Each structure stands twice: as structure tokens, then as C-alpha cells.
């Protein structure tokens, strides 16, 4: 009986080691945050945050911000649904169409 417990504990330890081997944030130890915006004046909040680094300051040192530009709302919604971006500056119509 004692031998079976040792074998089960060894198997459980092995499974836990295998499952947690691939778990990491990234090479830098920072959490990646992907932000999308349109490169035009109507989305000036995103342009300002990108130019001044305000989003980097707001998220802190533990996050690694990367910016992505899109030219149309549907492509940004598609990227959001496919988990290619985390945050997006977008207008109301593409957001409503994506929700529907």
C-alpha cells in the first residue's frame, strides 16, 4: 500500500512538472498588452497615448505594450475576436456590429 502511494505521488509530481513547463509570461518577464488604434485624428486619445507613452506609464513596468494600427473597424473587430489584440480604440458602429 505504501509503495502505491509513493508511485502515485511521483506520477502526480511528474504530471505537474510537465504541465507547468510551458507556463511563462514571455522572455522579458513582462505581461504583453497589444493595443490597436486607427492612425487618424478621430482616434486622438490612442495617438496621444502612443506618442507620449502615457499607456506604458499607466500600466506600469510589469507590462510590455505593443501598438498595432488598423485602417478599418471590421478588421480591428476581427483581430479582437481572434485574440490578436487586447485593447482597441474603435468607433461605435464597428463595436455594435461586432457585438451583434
mmCIF file of N, CA and C in Angstrom:
data_model
loop_
_atom_site.group_PDB
_atom_site.id
_atom_site.type_symbol
_atom_site.label_atom_id
_atom_site.label_comp_id
_atom_site.label_asym_id
_atom_site.label_seq_id
_atom_site.Cartn_x
_atom_site.Cartn_y
_atom_site.Cartn_z
ATOM 1 N N UNK A 1 0.817 -1.195 0.000
ATOM 2 C CA UNK A 1 0.000 0.000 0.000
ATOM 3 C C UNK A 1 0.864 1.265 0.000
ATOM 4 N N UNK A 2 1.929 1.213 0.804
ATOM 5 C CA UNK A 2 2.808 2.376 0.898
ATOM 6 C C UNK A 2 3.544 2.624 -0.420
ATOM 7 N N UNK A 3 3.882 1.547 -1.096
ATOM 8 C CA UNK A 3 4.569 1.656 -2.377
ATOM 9 C C UNK A 3 3.668 2.310 -3.421
ATOM 10 N N UNK A 4 2.382 2.003 -3.395
ATOM 11 C CA UNK A 4 1.436 2.576 -4.343
ATOM 12 C C UNK A 4 1.311 4.088 -4.107
ATOM 13 N N UNK A 5 1.311 4.516 -2.860
ATOM 14 C CA UNK A 5 1.236 5.949 -2.552
ATOM 15 C C UNK A 5 2.456 6.693 -3.085
ATOM 16 N N UNK A 6 3.612 6.080 -2.955
ATOM 17 C CA UNK A 6 4.839 6.701 -3.460
ATOM 18 C C UNK A 6 4.814 6.813 -4.984
ATOM 19 N N UNK A 7 4.325 5.775 -5.624
ATOM 20 C CA UNK A 7 4.232 5.790 -7.079
ATOM 21 C C UNK A 7 3.235 6.845 -7.540
ATOM 22 N N UNK A 8 2.084 6.947 -6.867
ATOM 23 C CA UNK A 8 1.097 7.959 -7.213
ATOM 24 C C UNK A 8 1.640 9.368 -6.989
ATOM 25 N N UNK A 9 2.358 9.583 -5.908
ATOM 26 C CA UNK A 9 2.945 10.896 -5.637
ATOM 27 C C UNK A 9 3.979 11.243 -6.700
ATOM 28 N N UNK A 10 4.774 10.279 -7.117
ATOM 29 C CA UNK A 10 5.771 10.506 -8.158
ATOM 30 C C UNK A 10 5.095 10.840 -9.488
ATOM 31 N N UNK A 11 4.046 10.106 -9.831
ATOM 32 C CA UNK A 11 3.313 10.375 -11.071
ATOM 33 C C UNK A 11 2.662 11.759 -11.042
ATOM 34 N N UNK A 12 2.063 12.112 -9.907
ATOM 35 C CA UNK A 12 1.446 13.418 -9.776
ATOM 36 C C UNK A 12 2.483 14.531 -9.902
ATOM 37 N N UNK A 13 3.638 14.349 -9.286
ATOM 38 C CA UNK A 13 4.709 15.341 -9.395
ATOM 39 C C UNK A 13 5.189 15.474 -10.832
ATOM 40 N N UNK A 14 5.313 14.371 -11.512
ATOM 41 C CA UNK A 14 5.744 14.380 -12.903
ATOM 42 C C UNK A 14 4.734 15.105 -13.791
ATOM 43 N N UNK A 15 3.456 14.828 -13.583
ATOM 44 C CA UNK A 15 2.408 15.495 -14.365
ATOM 45 C C UNK A 15 2.413 16.991 -14.099
ATOM 46 N N UNK A 16 2.572 17.403 -12.852
ATOM 47 C CA UNK A 16 2.593 18.829 -12.525
ATOM 48 C C UNK A 16 3.800 19.512 -13.158
ATOM 49 N N UNK A 17 4.946 18.853 -13.159
ATOM 50 C CA UNK A 17 6.140 19.434 -13.791
ATOM 51 C C UNK A 17 5.942 19.595 -15.293
ATOM 52 N N UNK A 18 5.347 18.606 -15.922
ATOM 53 C CA UNK A 18 5.120 18.673 -17.365
ATOM 54 C C UNK A 18 4.107 19.761 -17.696
ATOM 55 N N UNK A 19 3.060 19.889 -16.905
ATOM 56 C CA UNK A 19 2.011 20.879 -17.181
ATOM 57 C C UNK A 19 2.490 22.308 -16.971
ATOM 58 N N UNK A 20 3.378 22.536 -16.038
ATOM 59 C CA UNK A 20 3.814 23.903 -15.753
ATOM 60 C C UNK A 20 5.070 24.306 -16.511
ATOM 61 N N UNK A 21 5.633 23.417 -17.298
ATOM 62 C CA UNK A 21 6.850 23.750 -18.030
ATOM 63 C C UNK A 21 6.610 24.843 -19.058
ATOM 64 N N UNK A 22 5.499 24.810 -19.759
ATOM 65 C CA UNK A 22 5.222 25.797 -20.797
ATOM 66 C C UNK A 22 4.591 27.078 -20.286
ATOM 67 N N UNK A 23 4.392 27.197 -19.005
ATOM 68 C CA UNK A 23 3.729 28.372 -18.443
ATOM 69 C C UNK A 23 4.750 29.467 -18.152
ATOM 70 N N UNK A 24 4.697 30.504 -18.951
ATOM 71 C CA UNK A 24 5.544 31.666 -18.706
ATOM 72 C C UNK A 24 4.880 32.873 -19.328
ATOM 73 N N UNK A 25 5.237 34.043 -18.879
ATOM 74 C CA UNK A 25 4.643 35.262 -19.403
ATOM 75 C C UNK A 25 5.268 35.579 -20.753
ATOM 76 N N UNK A 26 6.548 35.806 -20.801
ATOM 77 C CA UNK A 26 7.325 35.960 -22.031
ATOM 78 C C UNK A 26 8.797 36.011 -21.656
ATOM 79 N N UNK A 27 9.643 36.242 -22.621
ATOM 80 C CA UNK A 27 11.084 36.219 -22.375
ATOM 81 C C UNK A 27 11.549 37.318 -21.435
ATOM 82 N N UNK A 28 10.823 38.408 -21.378
ATOM 83 C CA UNK A 28 11.244 39.539 -20.571
ATOM 84 C C UNK A 28 10.654 39.514 -19.172
ATOM 85 N N UNK A 29 9.766 38.584 -18.873
ATOM 86 C CA UNK A 29 9.110 38.543 -17.591
ATOM 87 C C UNK A 29 8.017 39.578 -17.470
ATOM 88 N N UNK A 30 7.590 40.155 -18.592
ATOM 89 C CA UNK A 30 6.545 41.175 -18.588
ATOM 90 C C UNK A 30 5.293 40.639 -19.273
ATOM 91 N N UNK A 31 4.157 41.169 -18.877
ATOM 92 C CA UNK A 31 2.888 40.769 -19.465
ATOM 93 C C UNK A 31 2.682 41.546 -20.757
ATOM 94 N N UNK A 32 2.487 40.854 -21.893
ATOM 95 C CA UNK A 32 2.281 41.583 -23.150
ATOM 96 C C UNK A 32 0.869 42.147 -23.240
ATOM 97 N N UNK A 33 0.754 43.407 -23.618
ATOM 98 C CA UNK A 33 -0.534 44.066 -23.843
ATOM 99 C C UNK A 33 -0.513 44.624 -25.263
ATOM 100 N N UNK A 34 -1.424 44.135 -26.100
ATOM 101 C CA UNK A 34 -1.485 44.547 -27.505
ATOM 102 C C UNK A 34 -2.642 45.518 -27.683
ATOM 103 N N UNK A 35 -2.323 46.724 -28.129
ATOM 104 C CA UNK A 35 -3.316 47.782 -28.270
ATOM 105 C C UNK A 35 -3.437 48.172 -29.739
ATOM 106 N N UNK A 36 -4.669 48.311 -30.212
ATOM 107 C CA UNK A 36 -4.924 48.669 -31.602
ATOM 108 C C UNK A 36 -5.563 50.050 -31.674
ATOM 109 N N UNK A 37 -5.261 50.767 -32.754
ATOM 110 C CA UNK A 37 -5.853 52.077 -32.976
ATOM 111 C C UNK A 37 -5.847 52.396 -34.460
ATOM 112 N N UNK A 38 -6.613 53.418 -34.827
ATOM 113 C CA UNK A 38 -6.603 53.929 -36.185
ATOM 114 C C UNK A 38 -5.630 55.094 -36.239
ATOM 115 N N UNK A 39 -4.829 55.185 -37.294
ATOM 116 C CA UNK A 39 -3.850 56.281 -37.381
ATOM 117 C C UNK A 39 -4.460 57.559 -37.956
ATOM 118 N N UNK A 40 -5.559 58.030 -37.364
ATOM 119 C CA UNK A 40 -6.161 59.281 -37.834
ATOM 120 C C UNK A 40 -6.589 60.126 -36.633
ATOM 121 N N UNK A 41 -6.951 61.342 -36.901
ATOM 122 C CA UNK A 41 -7.214 62.318 -35.848
ATOM 123 C C UNK A 41 -8.482 61.997 -35.044
ATOM 124 N N UNK A 42 -9.382 61.202 -35.590
ATOM 125 C CA UNK A 42 -10.601 60.887 -34.852
ATOM 126 C C UNK A 42 -10.338 59.979 -33.649
ATOM 127 N N UNK A 43 -9.204 59.338 -33.639
ATOM 128 C CA UNK A 43 -8.829 58.487 -32.511
ATOM 129 C C UNK A 43 -7.604 59.090 -31.828
ATOM 130 N N UNK A 44 -7.728 60.342 -31.500
ATOM 131 C CA UNK A 44 -6.585 61.089 -30.961
ATOM 132 C C UNK A 44 -6.147 60.606 -29.580
ATOM 133 N N UNK A 45 -7.042 60.012 -28.803
ATOM 134 C CA UNK A 45 -6.641 59.514 -27.486
ATOM 135 C C UNK A 45 -5.570 58.430 -27.606
ATOM 136 N N UNK A 46 -5.779 57.516 -28.537
ATOM 137 C CA UNK A 46 -4.799 56.464 -28.754
ATOM 138 C C UNK A 46 -3.496 56.992 -29.323
ATOM 139 N N UNK A 47 -3.599 57.948 -30.242
ATOM 140 C CA UNK A 47 -2.389 58.553 -30.807
ATOM 141 C C UNK A 47 -1.583 59.280 -29.741
ATOM 142 N N UNK A 48 -2.288 59.977 -28.858
ATOM 143 C CA UNK A 48 -1.613 60.695 -27.773
ATOM 144 C C UNK A 48 -0.950 59.710 -26.800
ATOM 145 N N UNK A 49 -1.673 58.665 -26.445
ATOM 146 C CA UNK A 49 -1.121 57.667 -25.515
ATOM 147 C C UNK A 49 0.103 56.978 -26.108
ATOM 148 N N UNK A 50 0.064 56.728 -27.411
ATOM 149 C CA UNK A 50 1.208 56.090 -28.075
ATOM 150 C C UNK A 50 2.405 57.034 -28.157
ATOM 151 N N UNK A 51 2.146 58.295 -28.502
ATOM 152 C CA UNK A 51 3.236 59.253 -28.699
ATOM 153 C C UNK A 51 3.919 59.633 -27.390
ATOM 154 N N UNK A 52 3.150 59.772 -26.340
ATOM 155 C CA UNK A 52 3.728 60.237 -25.068
ATOM 156 C C UNK A 52 4.122 59.102 -24.135
ATOM 157 N N UNK A 53 3.682 57.884 -24.437
ATOM 158 C CA UNK A 53 3.973 56.767 -23.538
ATOM 159 C C UNK A 53 3.064 56.751 -22.318
ATOM 160 N N UNK A 54 1.927 57.437 -22.402
ATOM 161 C CA UNK A 54 1.004 57.505 -21.270
ATOM 162 C C UNK A 54 0.441 56.135 -20.911
ATOM 163 N N UNK A 55 0.191 55.286 -21.901
ATOM 164 C CA UNK A 55 -0.337 53.956 -21.619
ATOM 165 C C UNK A 55 0.728 53.091 -20.948
ATOM 166 N N UNK A 56 1.978 53.233 -21.361
ATOM 167 C CA UNK A 56 3.065 52.498 -20.707
ATOM 168 C C UNK A 56 3.167 52.895 -19.242
ATOM 169 N N UNK A 57 3.057 54.196 -18.980
ATOM 170 C CA UNK A 57 3.124 54.674 -17.599
ATOM 171 C C UNK A 57 1.930 54.196 -16.784
ATOM 172 N N UNK A 58 0.749 54.188 -17.394
ATOM 173 C CA UNK A 58 -0.459 53.790 -16.679
ATOM 174 C C UNK A 58 -0.455 52.304 -16.341
ATOM 175 N N UNK A 59 0.075 51.475 -17.232
ATOM 176 C CA UNK A 59 0.080 50.035 -16.994
ATOM 177 C C UNK A 59 1.231 49.594 -16.100
ATOM 178 N N UNK A 60 2.281 50.384 -16.029
ATOM 179 C CA UNK A 60 3.388 50.067 -15.138
ATOM 180 C C UNK A 60 4.495 49.280 -15.803
ATOM 181 N N UNK A 61 5.493 48.970 -15.014
ATOM 182 C CA UNK A 61 6.685 48.292 -15.519
ATOM 183 C C UNK A 61 6.466 46.812 -15.804
ATOM 184 N N UNK A 62 5.417 46.231 -15.247
ATOM 185 C CA UNK A 62 5.216 44.799 -15.446
ATOM 186 C C UNK A 62 4.554 44.462 -16.774
ATOM 187 N N UNK A 63 4.160 45.478 -17.556
ATOM 188 C CA UNK A 63 3.507 45.253 -18.848
ATOM 189 C C UNK A 63 4.389 45.726 -19.994
ATOM 190 N N UNK A 64 4.351 44.996 -21.080
ATOM 191 C CA UNK A 64 5.062 45.334 -22.307
ATOM 192 C C UNK A 64 4.017 45.677 -23.367
ATOM 193 N N UNK A 65 3.880 46.964 -23.672
ATOM 194 C CA UNK A 65 2.843 47.446 -24.585
ATOM 195 C C UNK A 65 3.345 47.391 -26.021
ATOM 196 N N UNK A 66 2.523 46.825 -26.910
ATOM 197 C CA UNK A 66 2.820 46.866 -28.340
ATOM 198 C C UNK A 66 1.601 47.445 -29.052
ATOM 199 N N UNK A 67 1.841 48.333 -29.994
ATOM 200 C CA UNK A 67 0.789 49.053 -30.708
ATOM 201 C C UNK A 67 0.611 48.477 -32.101
ATOM 202 N N UNK A 68 -0.639 48.385 -32.541
ATOM 203 C CA UNK A 68 -0.975 47.895 -33.875
ATOM 204 C C UNK A 68 -1.964 48.876 -34.501
ATOM 205 N N UNK A 69 -1.763 49.210 -35.769
ATOM 206 C CA UNK A 69 -2.667 50.144 -36.449
ATOM 207 C C UNK A 69 -3.557 49.390 -37.433
ATOM 208 N N UNK A 70 -4.783 49.842 -37.530
ATOM 209 C CA UNK A 70 -5.762 49.292 -38.466
ATOM 210 C C UNK A 70 -6.388 50.442 -39.237
ATOM 211 N N UNK A 71 -6.842 50.162 -40.446
ATOM 212 C CA UNK A 71 -7.452 51.194 -41.279
ATOM 213 C C UNK A 71 -8.965 51.094 -41.330
ATOM 214 N N UNK A 72 -9.533 50.027 -40.781
ATOM 215 C CA UNK A 72 -10.981 49.850 -40.828
ATOM 216 C C UNK A 72 -11.460 49.155 -39.555
ATOM 217 N N UNK A 73 -12.684 49.485 -39.175
ATOM 218 C CA UNK A 73 -13.261 48.919 -37.959
ATOM 219 C C UNK A 73 -13.451 47.415 -38.000
ATOM 220 N N UNK A 74 -13.975 46.856 -39.111
ATOM 221 C CA UNK A 74 -14.176 45.402 -39.139
ATOM 222 C C UNK A 74 -12.884 44.601 -38.960
ATOM 223 N N UNK A 75 -11.776 45.081 -39.507
ATOM 224 C CA UNK A 75 -10.518 44.342 -39.332
ATOM 225 C C UNK A 75 -10.044 44.392 -37.878
ATOM 226 N N UNK A 76 -10.292 45.509 -37.199
ATOM 227 C CA UNK A 76 -9.913 45.587 -35.786
ATOM 228 C C UNK A 76 -10.806 44.691 -34.920
ATOM 229 N N UNK A 77 -12.094 44.650 -35.223
ATOM 230 C CA UNK A 77 -13.007 43.762 -34.501
ATOM 231 C C UNK A 77 -12.623 42.308 -34.736
ATOM 232 N N UNK A 78 -12.253 41.966 -35.961
ATOM 233 C CA UNK A 78 -11.815 40.606 -36.266
ATOM 234 C C UNK A 78 -10.558 40.251 -35.474
ATOM 235 N N UNK A 79 -9.617 41.181 -35.383
ATOM 236 C CA UNK A 79 -8.402 40.944 -34.597
ATOM 237 C C UNK A 79 -8.721 40.796 -33.110
ATOM 238 N N UNK A 80 -9.695 41.541 -32.632
ATOM 239 C CA UNK A 80 -10.105 41.434 -31.232
ATOM 240 C C UNK A 80 -10.739 40.076 -30.957
ATOM 241 N N UNK A 81 -11.600 39.623 -31.854
ATOM 242 C CA UNK A 81 -12.258 38.326 -31.673
ATOM 243 C C UNK A 81 -11.295 37.154 -31.846
ATOM 244 N N UNK A 82 -10.257 37.328 -32.645
ATOM 245 C CA UNK A 82 -9.284 36.245 -32.846
ATOM 246 C C UNK A 82 -8.164 36.281 -31.814
ATOM 247 N N UNK A 83 -8.278 37.158 -30.825
ATOM 248 C CA UNK A 83 -7.322 37.282 -29.724
ATOM 249 C C UNK A 83 -5.941 37.729 -30.199
ATOM 250 N N UNK A 84 -5.914 38.543 -31.253
ATOM 251 C CA UNK A 84 -4.653 39.112 -31.728
ATOM 252 C C UNK A 84 -4.336 40.429 -31.035
ATOM 253 N N UNK A 85 -5.362 41.087 -30.502
ATOM 254 C CA UNK A 85 -5.175 42.321 -29.738
ATOM 255 C C UNK A 85 -5.961 42.213 -28.434
ATOM 256 N N UNK A 86 -5.571 43.020 -27.466
ATOM 257 C CA UNK A 86 -6.237 43.009 -26.172
ATOM 258 C C UNK A 86 -7.150 44.217 -25.980
ATOM 259 N N UNK A 87 -6.717 45.395 -26.458
ATOM 260 C CA UNK A 87 -7.447 46.639 -26.290
ATOM 261 C C UNK A 87 -7.517 47.317 -27.649
ATOM 262 N N UNK A 88 -8.639 47.960 -27.943
ATOM 263 C CA UNK A 88 -8.755 48.651 -29.219
ATOM 264 C C UNK A 88 -9.517 49.955 -29.103
ATOM 265 N N UNK A 89 -8.994 50.987 -29.728
ATOM 266 C CA UNK A 89 -9.711 52.248 -29.884
ATOM 267 C C UNK A 89 -10.531 52.113 -31.149
ATOM 268 N N UNK A 90 -11.864 52.162 -31.016
ATOM 269 C CA UNK A 90 -12.727 51.911 -32.154
ATOM 270 C C UNK A 90 -14.015 52.716 -32.013
ATOM 271 N N UNK A 91 -14.653 52.977 -33.121
ATOM 272 C CA UNK A 91 -15.900 53.736 -33.113
ATOM 273 C C UNK A 91 -17.088 52.884 -32.706
ATOM 274 N N UNK A 92 -18.236 53.508 -32.551
ATOM 275 C CA UNK A 92 -19.417 52.770 -32.058
ATOM 276 C C UNK A 92 -20.018 51.801 -33.070
ATOM 277 N N UNK A 93 -20.004 52.146 -34.337
ATOM 278 C CA UNK A 93 -20.661 51.275 -35.341
ATOM 279 C C UNK A 93 -19.957 49.922 -35.475
ATOM 280 N N UNK A 94 -18.629 49.860 -35.655
ATOM 281 C CA UNK A 94 -17.991 48.553 -35.700
ATOM 282 C C UNK A 94 -18.136 47.773 -34.389
ATOM 283 N N UNK A 95 -18.159 48.479 -33.270
ATOM 284 C CA UNK A 95 -18.340 47.802 -31.985
ATOM 285 C C UNK A 95 -19.723 47.181 -31.880
ATOM 286 N N UNK A 96 -20.735 47.900 -32.331
ATOM 287 C CA UNK A 96 -22.104 47.376 -32.302
ATOM 288 C C UNK A 96 -22.242 46.214 -33.276
ATOM 289 N N UNK A 97 -21.681 46.348 -34.476
ATOM 290 C CA UNK A 97 -21.734 45.252 -35.453
ATOM 291 C C UNK A 97 -21.016 44.012 -34.925
ATOM 292 N N UNK A 98 -19.892 44.192 -34.264
ATOM 293 C CA UNK A 98 -19.185 43.060 -33.686
ATOM 294 C C UNK A 98 -19.966 42.400 -32.562
ATOM 295 N N UNK A 99 -20.663 43.214 -31.778
ATOM 296 C CA UNK A 99 -21.467 42.679 -30.678
ATOM 297 C C UNK A 99 -22.632 41.858 -31.207
ATOM 298 N N UNK A 100 -23.232 42.360 -32.276
ATOM 299 C CA UNK A 100 -24.382 41.662 -32.861
ATOM 300 C C UNK A 100 -23.918 40.387 -33.544
#
